[in-house]
Tab-separated table of C-alpha atoms and ligand atoms in Angstrom:
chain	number	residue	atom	x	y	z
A	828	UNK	CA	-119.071	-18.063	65.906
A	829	UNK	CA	-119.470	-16.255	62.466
A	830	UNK	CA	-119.136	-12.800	62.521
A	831	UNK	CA	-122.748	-10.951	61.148
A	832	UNK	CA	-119.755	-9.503	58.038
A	833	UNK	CA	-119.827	-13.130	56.756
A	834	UNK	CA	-122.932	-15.347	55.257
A	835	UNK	CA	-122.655	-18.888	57.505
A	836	UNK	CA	-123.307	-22.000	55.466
A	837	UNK	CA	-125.431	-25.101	57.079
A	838	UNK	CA	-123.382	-27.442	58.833
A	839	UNK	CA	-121.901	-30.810	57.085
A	840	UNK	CA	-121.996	-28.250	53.655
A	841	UNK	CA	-119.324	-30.196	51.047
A	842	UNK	CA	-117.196	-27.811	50.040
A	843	UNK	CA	-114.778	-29.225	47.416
A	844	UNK	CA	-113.425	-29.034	43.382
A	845	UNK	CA	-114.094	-31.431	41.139
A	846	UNK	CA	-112.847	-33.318	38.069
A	847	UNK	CA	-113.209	-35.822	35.487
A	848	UNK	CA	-110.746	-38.885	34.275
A	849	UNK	CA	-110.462	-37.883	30.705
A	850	UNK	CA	-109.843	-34.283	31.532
A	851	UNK	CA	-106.768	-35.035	33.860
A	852	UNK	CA	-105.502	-38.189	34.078
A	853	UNK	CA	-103.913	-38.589	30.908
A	854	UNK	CA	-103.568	-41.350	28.143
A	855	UNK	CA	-106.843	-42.658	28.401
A	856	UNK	CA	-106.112	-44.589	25.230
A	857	UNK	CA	-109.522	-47.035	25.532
A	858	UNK	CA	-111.907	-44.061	25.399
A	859	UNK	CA	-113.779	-42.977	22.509
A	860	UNK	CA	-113.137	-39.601	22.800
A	861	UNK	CA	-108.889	-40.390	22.523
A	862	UNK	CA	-109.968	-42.395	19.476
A	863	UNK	CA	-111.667	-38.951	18.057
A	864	UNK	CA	-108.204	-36.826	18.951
A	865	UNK	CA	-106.212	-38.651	16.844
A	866	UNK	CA	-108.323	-38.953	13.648
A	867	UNK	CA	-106.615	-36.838	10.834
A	868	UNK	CA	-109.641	-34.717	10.496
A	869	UNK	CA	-110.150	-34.663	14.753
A	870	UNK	CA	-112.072	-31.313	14.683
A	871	UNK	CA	-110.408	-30.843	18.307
A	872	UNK	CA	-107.487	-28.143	18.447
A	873	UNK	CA	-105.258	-30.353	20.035
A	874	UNK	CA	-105.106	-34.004	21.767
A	875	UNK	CA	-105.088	-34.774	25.876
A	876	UNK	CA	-101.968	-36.495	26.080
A	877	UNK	CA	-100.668	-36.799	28.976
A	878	UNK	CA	-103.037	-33.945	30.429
A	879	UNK	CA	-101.951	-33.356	34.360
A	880	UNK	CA	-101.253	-36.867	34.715
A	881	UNK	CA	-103.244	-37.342	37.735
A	882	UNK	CA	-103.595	-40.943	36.987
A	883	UNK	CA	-100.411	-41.734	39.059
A	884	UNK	CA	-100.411	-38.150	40.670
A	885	UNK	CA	-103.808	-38.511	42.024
A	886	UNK	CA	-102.680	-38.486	46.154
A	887	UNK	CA	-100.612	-35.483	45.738
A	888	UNK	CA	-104.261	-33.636	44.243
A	889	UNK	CA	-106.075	-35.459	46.853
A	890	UNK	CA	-103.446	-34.278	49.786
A	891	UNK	CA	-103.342	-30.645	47.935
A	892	UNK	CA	-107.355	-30.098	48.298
A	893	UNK	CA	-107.349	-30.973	51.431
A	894	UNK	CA	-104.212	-29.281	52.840
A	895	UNK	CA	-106.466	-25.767	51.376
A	896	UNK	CA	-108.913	-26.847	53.814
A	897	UNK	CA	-111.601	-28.475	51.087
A	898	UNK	CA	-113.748	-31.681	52.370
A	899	UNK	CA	-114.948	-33.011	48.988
A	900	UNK	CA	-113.608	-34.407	46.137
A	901	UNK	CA	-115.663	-34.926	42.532
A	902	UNK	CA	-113.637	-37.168	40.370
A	903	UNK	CA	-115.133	-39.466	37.788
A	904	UNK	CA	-113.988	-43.229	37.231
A	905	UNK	CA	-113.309	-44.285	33.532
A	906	UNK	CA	-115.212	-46.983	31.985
A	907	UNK	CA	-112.833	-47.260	29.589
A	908	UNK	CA	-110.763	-48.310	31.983
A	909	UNK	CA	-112.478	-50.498	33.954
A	910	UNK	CA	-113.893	-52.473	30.857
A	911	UNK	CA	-111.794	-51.468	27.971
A	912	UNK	CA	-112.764	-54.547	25.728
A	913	UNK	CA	-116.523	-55.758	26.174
A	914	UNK	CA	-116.845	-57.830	28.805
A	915	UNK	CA	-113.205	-57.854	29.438
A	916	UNK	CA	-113.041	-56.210	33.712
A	917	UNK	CA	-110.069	-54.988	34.377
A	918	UNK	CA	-109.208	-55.843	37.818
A	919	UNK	CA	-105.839	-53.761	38.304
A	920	UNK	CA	-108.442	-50.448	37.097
A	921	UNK	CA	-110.794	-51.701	39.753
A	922	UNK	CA	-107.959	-51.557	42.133
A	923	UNK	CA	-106.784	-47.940	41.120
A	924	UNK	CA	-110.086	-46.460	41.992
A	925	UNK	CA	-110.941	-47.778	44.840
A	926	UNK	CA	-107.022	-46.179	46.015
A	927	UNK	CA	-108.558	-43.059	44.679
A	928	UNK	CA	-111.593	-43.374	47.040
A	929	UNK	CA	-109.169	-44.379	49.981
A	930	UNK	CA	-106.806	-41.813	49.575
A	931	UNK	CA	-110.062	-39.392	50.183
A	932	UNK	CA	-111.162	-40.720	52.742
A	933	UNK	CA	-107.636	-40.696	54.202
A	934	UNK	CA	-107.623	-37.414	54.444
A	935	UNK	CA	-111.523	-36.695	55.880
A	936	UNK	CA	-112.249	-35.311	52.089
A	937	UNK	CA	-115.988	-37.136	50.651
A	938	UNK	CA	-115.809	-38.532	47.810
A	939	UNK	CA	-118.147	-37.811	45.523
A	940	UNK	CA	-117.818	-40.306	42.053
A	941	UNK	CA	-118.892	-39.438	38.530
A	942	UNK	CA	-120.112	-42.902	36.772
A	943	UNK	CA	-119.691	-41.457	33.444
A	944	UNK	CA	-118.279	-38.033	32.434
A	945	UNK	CA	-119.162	-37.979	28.718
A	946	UNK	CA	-116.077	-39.957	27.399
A	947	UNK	CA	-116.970	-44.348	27.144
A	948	UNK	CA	-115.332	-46.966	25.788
A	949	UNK	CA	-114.315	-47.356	22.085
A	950	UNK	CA	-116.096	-50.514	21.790
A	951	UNK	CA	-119.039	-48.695	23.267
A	952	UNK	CA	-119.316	-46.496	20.280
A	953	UNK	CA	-118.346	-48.929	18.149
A	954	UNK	CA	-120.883	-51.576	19.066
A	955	UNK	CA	-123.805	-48.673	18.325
A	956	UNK	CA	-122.863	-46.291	21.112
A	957	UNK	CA	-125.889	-44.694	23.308
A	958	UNK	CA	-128.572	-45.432	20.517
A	959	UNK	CA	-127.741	-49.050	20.909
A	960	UNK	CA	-130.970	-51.199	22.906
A	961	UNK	CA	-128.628	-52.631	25.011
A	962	UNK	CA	-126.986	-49.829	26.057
A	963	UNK	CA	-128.542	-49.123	29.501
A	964	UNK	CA	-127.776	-52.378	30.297
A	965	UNK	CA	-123.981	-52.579	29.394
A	966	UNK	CA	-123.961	-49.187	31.293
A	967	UNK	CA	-125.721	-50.743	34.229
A	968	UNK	CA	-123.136	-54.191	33.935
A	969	UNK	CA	-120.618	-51.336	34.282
A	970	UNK	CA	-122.294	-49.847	37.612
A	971	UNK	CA	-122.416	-53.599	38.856
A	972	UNK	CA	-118.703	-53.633	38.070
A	973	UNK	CA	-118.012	-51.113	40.195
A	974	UNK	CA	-120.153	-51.264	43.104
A	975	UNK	CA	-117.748	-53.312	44.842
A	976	UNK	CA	-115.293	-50.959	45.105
A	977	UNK	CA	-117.530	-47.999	46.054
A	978	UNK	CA	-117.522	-48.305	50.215
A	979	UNK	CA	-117.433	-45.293	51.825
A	980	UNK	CA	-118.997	-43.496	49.134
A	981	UNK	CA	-122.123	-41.322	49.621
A	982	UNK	CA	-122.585	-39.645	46.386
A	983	UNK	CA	-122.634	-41.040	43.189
A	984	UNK	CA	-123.400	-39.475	39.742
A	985	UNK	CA	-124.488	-41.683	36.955
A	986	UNK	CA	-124.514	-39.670	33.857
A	987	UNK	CA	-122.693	-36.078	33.768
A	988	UNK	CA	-124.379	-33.678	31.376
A	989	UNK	CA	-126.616	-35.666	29.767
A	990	UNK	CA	-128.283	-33.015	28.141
A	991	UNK	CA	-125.095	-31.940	26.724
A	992	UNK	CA	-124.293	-35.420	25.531
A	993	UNK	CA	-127.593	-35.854	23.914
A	994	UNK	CA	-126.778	-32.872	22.214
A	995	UNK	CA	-123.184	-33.711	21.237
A	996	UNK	CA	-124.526	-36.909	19.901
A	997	UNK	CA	-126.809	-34.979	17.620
A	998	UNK	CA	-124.923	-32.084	16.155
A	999	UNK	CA	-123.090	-31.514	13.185
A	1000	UNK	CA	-120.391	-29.754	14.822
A	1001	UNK	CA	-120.677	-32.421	17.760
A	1002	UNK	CA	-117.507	-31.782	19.679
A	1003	UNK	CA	-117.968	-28.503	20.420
A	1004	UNK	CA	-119.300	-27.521	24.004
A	1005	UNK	CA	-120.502	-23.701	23.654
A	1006	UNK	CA	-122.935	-22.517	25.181
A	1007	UNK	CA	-124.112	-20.591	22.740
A	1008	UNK	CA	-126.212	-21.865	19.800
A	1009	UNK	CA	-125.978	-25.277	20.983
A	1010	UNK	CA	-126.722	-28.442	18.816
A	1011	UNK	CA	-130.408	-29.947	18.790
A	1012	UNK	CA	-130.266	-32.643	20.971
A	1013	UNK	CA	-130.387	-36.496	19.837
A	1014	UNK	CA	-133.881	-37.501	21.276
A	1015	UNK	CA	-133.484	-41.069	20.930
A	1016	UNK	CA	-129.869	-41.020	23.358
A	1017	UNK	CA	-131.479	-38.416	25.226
A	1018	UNK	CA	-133.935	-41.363	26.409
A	1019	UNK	CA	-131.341	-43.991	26.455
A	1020	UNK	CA	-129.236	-41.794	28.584
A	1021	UNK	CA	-132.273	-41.740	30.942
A	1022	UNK	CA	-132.853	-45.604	30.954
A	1023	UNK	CA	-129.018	-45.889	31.886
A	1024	UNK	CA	-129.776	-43.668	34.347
A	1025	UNK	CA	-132.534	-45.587	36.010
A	1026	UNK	CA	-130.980	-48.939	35.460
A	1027	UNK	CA	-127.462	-48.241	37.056
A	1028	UNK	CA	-129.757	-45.935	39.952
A	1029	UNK	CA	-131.348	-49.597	40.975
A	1030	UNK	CA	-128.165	-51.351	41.155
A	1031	UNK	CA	-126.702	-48.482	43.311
A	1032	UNK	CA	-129.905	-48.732	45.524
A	1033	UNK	CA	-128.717	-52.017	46.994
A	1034	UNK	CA	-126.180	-50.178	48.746
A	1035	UNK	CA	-129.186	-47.927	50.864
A	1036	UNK	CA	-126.282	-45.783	52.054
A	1037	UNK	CA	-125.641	-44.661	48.454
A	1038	UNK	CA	-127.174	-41.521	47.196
A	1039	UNK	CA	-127.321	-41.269	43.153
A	1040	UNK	CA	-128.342	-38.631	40.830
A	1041	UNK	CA	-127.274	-37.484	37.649
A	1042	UNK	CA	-125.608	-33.839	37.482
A	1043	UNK	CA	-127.449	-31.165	34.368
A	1044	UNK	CA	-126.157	-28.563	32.907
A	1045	UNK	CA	-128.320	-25.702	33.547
A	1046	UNK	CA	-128.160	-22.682	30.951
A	1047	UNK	CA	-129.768	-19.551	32.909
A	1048	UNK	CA	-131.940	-18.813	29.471
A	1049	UNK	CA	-132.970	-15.367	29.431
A	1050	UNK	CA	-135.961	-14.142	27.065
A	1051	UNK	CA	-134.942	-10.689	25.466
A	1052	UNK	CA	-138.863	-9.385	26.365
A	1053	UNK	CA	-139.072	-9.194	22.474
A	1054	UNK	CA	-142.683	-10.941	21.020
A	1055	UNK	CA	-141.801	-14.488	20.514
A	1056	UNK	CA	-138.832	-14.595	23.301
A	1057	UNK	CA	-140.896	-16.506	26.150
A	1058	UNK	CA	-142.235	-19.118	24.200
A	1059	UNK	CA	-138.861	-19.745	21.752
A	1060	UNK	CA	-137.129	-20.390	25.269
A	1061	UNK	CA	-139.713	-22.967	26.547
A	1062	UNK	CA	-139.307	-24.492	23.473
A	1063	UNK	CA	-135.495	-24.190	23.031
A	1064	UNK	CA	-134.841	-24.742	26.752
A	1065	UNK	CA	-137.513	-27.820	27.310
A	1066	UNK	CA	-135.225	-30.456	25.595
A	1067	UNK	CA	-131.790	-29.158	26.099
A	1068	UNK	CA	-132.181	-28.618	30.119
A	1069	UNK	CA	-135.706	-28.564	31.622
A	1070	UNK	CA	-136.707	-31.800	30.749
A	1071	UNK	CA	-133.292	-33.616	32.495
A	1072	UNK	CA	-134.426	-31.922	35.515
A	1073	UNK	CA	-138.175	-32.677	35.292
A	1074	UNK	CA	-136.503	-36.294	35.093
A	1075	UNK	CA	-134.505	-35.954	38.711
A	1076	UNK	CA	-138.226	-36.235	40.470
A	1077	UNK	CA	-137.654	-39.408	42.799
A	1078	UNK	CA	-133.814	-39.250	42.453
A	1079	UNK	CA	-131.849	-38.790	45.851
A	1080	UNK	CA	-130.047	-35.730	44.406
A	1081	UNK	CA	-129.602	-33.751	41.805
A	1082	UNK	CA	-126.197	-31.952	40.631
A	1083	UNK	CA	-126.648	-28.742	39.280
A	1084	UNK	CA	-123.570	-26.978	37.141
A	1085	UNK	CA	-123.991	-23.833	35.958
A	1086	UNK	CA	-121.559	-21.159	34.402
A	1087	UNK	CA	-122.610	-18.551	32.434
A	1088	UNK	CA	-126.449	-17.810	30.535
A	1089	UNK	CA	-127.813	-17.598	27.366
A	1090	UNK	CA	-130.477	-14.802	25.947
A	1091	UNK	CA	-132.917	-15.939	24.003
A	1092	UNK	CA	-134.743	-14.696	20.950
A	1093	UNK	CA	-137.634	-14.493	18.897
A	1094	UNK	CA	-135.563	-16.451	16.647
A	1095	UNK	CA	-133.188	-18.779	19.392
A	1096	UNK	CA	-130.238	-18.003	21.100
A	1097	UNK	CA	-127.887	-14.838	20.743
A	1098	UNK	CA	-124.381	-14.612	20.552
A	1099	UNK	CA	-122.768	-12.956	23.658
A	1100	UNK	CA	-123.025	-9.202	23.694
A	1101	UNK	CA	-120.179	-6.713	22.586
A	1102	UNK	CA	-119.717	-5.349	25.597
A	1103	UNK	CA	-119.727	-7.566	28.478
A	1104	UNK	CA	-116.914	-9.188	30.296
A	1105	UNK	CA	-116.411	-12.575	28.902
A	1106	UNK	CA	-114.137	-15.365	30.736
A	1107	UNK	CA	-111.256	-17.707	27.854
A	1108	UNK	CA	-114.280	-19.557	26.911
A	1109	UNK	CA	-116.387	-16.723	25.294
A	1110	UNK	CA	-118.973	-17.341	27.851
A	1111	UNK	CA	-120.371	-14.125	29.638
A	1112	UNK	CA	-118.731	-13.591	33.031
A	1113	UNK	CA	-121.959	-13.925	35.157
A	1114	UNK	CA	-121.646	-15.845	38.701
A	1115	UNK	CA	-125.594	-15.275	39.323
A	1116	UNK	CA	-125.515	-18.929	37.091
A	1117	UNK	CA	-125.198	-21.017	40.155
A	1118	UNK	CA	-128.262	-19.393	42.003
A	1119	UNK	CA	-131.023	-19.447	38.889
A	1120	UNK	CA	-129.854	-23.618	38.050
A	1121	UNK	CA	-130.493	-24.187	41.655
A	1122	UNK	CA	-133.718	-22.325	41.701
A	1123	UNK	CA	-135.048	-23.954	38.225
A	1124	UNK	CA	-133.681	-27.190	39.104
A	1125	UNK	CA	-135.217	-27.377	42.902
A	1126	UNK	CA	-138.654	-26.206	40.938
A	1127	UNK	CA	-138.604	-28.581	38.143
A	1128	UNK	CA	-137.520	-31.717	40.248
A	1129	UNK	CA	-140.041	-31.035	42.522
A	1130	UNK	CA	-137.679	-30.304	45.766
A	1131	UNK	CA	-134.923	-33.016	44.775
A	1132	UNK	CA	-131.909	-32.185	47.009
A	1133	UNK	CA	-129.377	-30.488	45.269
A	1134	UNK	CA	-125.550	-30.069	45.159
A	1135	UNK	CA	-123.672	-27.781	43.049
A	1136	UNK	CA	-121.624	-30.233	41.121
A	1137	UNK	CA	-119.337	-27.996	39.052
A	1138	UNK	CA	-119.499	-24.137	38.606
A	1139	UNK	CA	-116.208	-22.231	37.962
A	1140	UNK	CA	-114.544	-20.117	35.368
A	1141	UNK	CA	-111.674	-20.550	32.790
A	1142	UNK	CA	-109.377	-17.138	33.607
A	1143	UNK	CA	-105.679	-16.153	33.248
A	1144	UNK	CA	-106.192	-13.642	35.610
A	1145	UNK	CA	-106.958	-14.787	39.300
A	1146	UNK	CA	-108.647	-11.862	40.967
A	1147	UNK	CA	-111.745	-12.838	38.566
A	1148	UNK	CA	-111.541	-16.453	39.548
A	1149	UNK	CA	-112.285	-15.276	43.020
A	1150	UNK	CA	-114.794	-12.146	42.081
A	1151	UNK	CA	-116.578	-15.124	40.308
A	1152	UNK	CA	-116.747	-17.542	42.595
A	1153	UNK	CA	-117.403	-14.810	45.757
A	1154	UNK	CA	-120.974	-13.854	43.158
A	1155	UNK	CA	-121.889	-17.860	42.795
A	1156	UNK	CA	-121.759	-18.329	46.520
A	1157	UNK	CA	-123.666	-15.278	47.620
A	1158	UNK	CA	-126.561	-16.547	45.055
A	1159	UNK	CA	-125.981	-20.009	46.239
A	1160	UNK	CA	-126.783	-18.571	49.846
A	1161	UNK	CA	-129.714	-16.663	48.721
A	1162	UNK	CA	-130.812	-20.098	47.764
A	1163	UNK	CA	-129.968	-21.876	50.818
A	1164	UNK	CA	-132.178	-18.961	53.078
A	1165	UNK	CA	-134.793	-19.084	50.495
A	1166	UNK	CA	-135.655	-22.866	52.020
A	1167	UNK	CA	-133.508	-24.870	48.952
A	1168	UNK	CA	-131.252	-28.095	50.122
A	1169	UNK	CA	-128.323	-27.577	48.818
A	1170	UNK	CA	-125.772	-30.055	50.277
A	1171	UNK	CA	-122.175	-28.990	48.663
A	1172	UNK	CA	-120.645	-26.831	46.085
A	1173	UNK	CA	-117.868	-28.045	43.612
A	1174	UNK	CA	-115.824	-26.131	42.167
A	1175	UNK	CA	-114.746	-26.516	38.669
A	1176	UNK	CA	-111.628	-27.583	38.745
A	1177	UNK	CA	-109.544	-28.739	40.783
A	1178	UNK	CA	-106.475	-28.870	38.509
A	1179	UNK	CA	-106.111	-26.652	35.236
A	1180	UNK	CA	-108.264	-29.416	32.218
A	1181	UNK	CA	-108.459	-30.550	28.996
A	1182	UNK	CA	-111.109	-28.527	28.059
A	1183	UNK	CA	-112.694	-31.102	25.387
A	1184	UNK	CA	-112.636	-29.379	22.175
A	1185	UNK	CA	-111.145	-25.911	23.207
A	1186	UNK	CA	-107.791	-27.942	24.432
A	1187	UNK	CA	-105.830	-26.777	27.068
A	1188	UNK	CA	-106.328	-22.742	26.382
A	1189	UNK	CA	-108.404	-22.521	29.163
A	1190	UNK	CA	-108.190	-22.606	32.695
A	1191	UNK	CA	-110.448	-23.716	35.010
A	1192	UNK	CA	-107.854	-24.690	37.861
A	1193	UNK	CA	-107.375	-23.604	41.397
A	1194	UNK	CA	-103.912	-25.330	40.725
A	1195	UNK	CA	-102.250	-25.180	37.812
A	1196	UNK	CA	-99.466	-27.742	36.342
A	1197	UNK	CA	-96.188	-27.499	34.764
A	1198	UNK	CA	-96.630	-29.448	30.980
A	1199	UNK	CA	-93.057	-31.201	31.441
A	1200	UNK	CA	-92.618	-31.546	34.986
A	1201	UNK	CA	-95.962	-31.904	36.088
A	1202	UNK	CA	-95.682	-29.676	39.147
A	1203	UNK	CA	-98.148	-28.878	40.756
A	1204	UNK	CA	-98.588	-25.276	41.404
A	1205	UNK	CA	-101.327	-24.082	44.001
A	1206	UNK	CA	-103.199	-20.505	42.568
A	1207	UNK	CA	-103.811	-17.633	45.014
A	1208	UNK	CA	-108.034	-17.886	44.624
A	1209	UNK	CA	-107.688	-21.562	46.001
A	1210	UNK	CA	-106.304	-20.663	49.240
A	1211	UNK	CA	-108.885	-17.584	49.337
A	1212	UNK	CA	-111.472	-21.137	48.783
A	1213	UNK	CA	-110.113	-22.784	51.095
A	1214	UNK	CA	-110.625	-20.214	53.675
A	1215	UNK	CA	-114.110	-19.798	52.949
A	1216	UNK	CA	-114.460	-24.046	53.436
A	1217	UNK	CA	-112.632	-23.743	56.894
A	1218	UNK	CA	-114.564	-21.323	58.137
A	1219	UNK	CA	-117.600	-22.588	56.236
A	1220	UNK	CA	-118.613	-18.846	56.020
A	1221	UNK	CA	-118.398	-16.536	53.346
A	1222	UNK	CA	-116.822	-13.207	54.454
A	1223	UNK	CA	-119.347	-10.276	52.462
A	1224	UNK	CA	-117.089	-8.057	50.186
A	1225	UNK	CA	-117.887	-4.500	50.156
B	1143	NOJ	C1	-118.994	-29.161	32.042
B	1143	NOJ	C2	-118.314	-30.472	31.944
B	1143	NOJ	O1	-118.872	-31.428	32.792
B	1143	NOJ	C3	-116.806	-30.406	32.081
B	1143	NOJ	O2	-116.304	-31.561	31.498
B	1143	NOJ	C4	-116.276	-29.122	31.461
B	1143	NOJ	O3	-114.873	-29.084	31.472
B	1143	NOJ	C5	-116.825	-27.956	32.233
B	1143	NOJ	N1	-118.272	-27.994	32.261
B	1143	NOJ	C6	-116.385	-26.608	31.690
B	1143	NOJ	O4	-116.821	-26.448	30.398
């Protein structure tokens, strides 16, 4: 029984962390975004490396999120990998994977698998990247690939953040993910991205026990109330997040990840106030995010089940970790008793990342990792998380 001090989640919840190849593993050499690192004008502060190396350390992260008492893993698997020279399968990548999936479900965690999380192939980009016409289909080929291994899988996510790749693949300043000011989206990938969505959704549908969905990043616009505000943030919000949601109708889920929010002017968005707290991203400390991408996205998507795919913060400093992620459940709750499916939550991250552009500065972890040893080193707010999964109740703070 839950005492009436703590808000009871619905039963089978997924509580978990999630993570994605490029951001972890380490030495993804194949993918484009490796390629972009190295350049001698690479407008990213510093390369991935080896990042935590979970490549070959990925059972001791799997065994760690479980031993805190989490039942769901996110992890993405690299195309890069698995086809790192067109047409060339990779049968050895294959074959790591499907360990990764087995290793979950050795230890009662679900796994939930990421398709693509933003980084593909060099050839890929090479050969005309997203805006190429064959591109849904290579990206479907590449679901084909993979279906094999995914048994025992219930979740799968195509695309992560299209609507920030779209806009990646348009900007100027492409590489850098801010949330703030952010690039005008690429139209014509922005529909490509949806066709490779729909073409690798009907390949997973001939596994009926599969569930797919692509995961959005949802911005929390706010109008200032100043003339001009409501309508610049339908038309600034439309193509960089309401329309990916609009385009979840039919799906069997929809990932929602959500951090921070973004005023909006007269004029377009504003720069993050003077005087709030802000986490070692810039972005506004603001946990309500989770709740108001649920609500818009359940809206939009016309009651699509949902799953909170990522939401964390990057901190040095613990106690705001859990502060943060104590706000996004009690609005995730909210949601739940307001009538909204909501299946799981995953935190963002598991494991300290390469955060793209930004490098390694900040920290998203509940574990954090020694550069040269790799150790793994388990942070006080996970085992606080991993309380709240156990119990699958979270205890109201005064
Ligand atoms: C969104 C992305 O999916 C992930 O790659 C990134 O590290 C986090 N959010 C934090 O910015």
């Amino acid at each position: 029984m839950t005492s009436p001090d703590s808000l009871p989640f619905p039963d089978g919840f997924l509580w978990g962390a999630a993570t994605a190849a490029h951001q972890i593993e380490g030495n993804n050499v194949n993918a484009n975004w490796w390629e972009m690192e190295h350049r001698p004008d690479s407008p990213v502060v510093e390369p991935s490396g080896d990042a935590a190396d979970s490549y070959h350390r990925f059972e001791e992260d799997i065994r760690i999120l479980a031993e805190l008492g989490l039942n769901t893993y996110r992890f993405s698997i690299e195309w890069a990998r698995i086809e790192p020279e067109r047409g060339f399968v990779s049968r050895a990548e294959l074959a790591h994977y499907r360990r990764m999936i087995e290793a979950c479900l050795a230890h009662d965690v679900e796994p939930v698998v990421t398709l693509m999380h933003f980084t593909v192939p060099r050839w890929f980009e090479r050969d005309g990247f997203w805006r190429a016409e064959d591109a849904p289909a290579l990206f479907a080929r590449y679901t084909e690939t993979v279906l094999p291994i995914l048994d025992g899988v219930r979740y799968v996510c195509t695309i992560n953040e299209p609507n920030i790749a779209a806009m990646l693949a348009g900007g100027e300043n492409a590489e850098n993910l801010v949330a703030h000011g952010l690039p005008a989206p690429d139209l014509q990938v922005a529909d490509q991205l949806l066709a490779a969505h729909q073409a690798s959704r009907a390949v997973l549908a001939r596994r009926p026990e599969i569930l797919s969905g692509w995961t959005i990043a949802t911005q929390a616009f706010h109008a200032t109330g100043e003339p001009g505000s409501e309508e610049m943030l339908r038309e600034y919000g439309y193509p960089r997040d309401f329309w990916y949601l609009e385009n979840a109708r039919g799906d069997d889920f929809l990932g929602v990840q959500a951090y921070t929010r973004t005023f909006i002017g007269p004029d377009g968005p504003l720069p993050v106030e003077e005087d709030v707290e802000t986490t070692l991203t810039g972005w506004e400390f603001f946990p309500e995010a989770a709740e108001l991408g649920l609500r818009s996205a359940w809206e939009l998507s016309g009651h699509v089940p949902l799953m909170v795919t990522e939401n964390g913060i990057a901190t040095g400093d613990d106690t705001r970790r859990r502060a943060y992620v104590q706000g996004s459940l009690e609005g995730i709750h909210r949601a739940i008793s307001d009538g909204i499916d909501v299946r799981g939550f995953q935190y963002w991250s598991l494991l300290d990342n390469y955060e793209w552009a930004s490098g390694y500065r900040p920290t998203f972890g509940l574990v954090s990792w020694d550069p040269e040893t790799f150790e793994r080193t388990v942070k006080p707010s996970a085992r606080w998380y991993g309380g709240i999964a156990r119990a699958n109740a979270l205890p109201i703070e005064g």
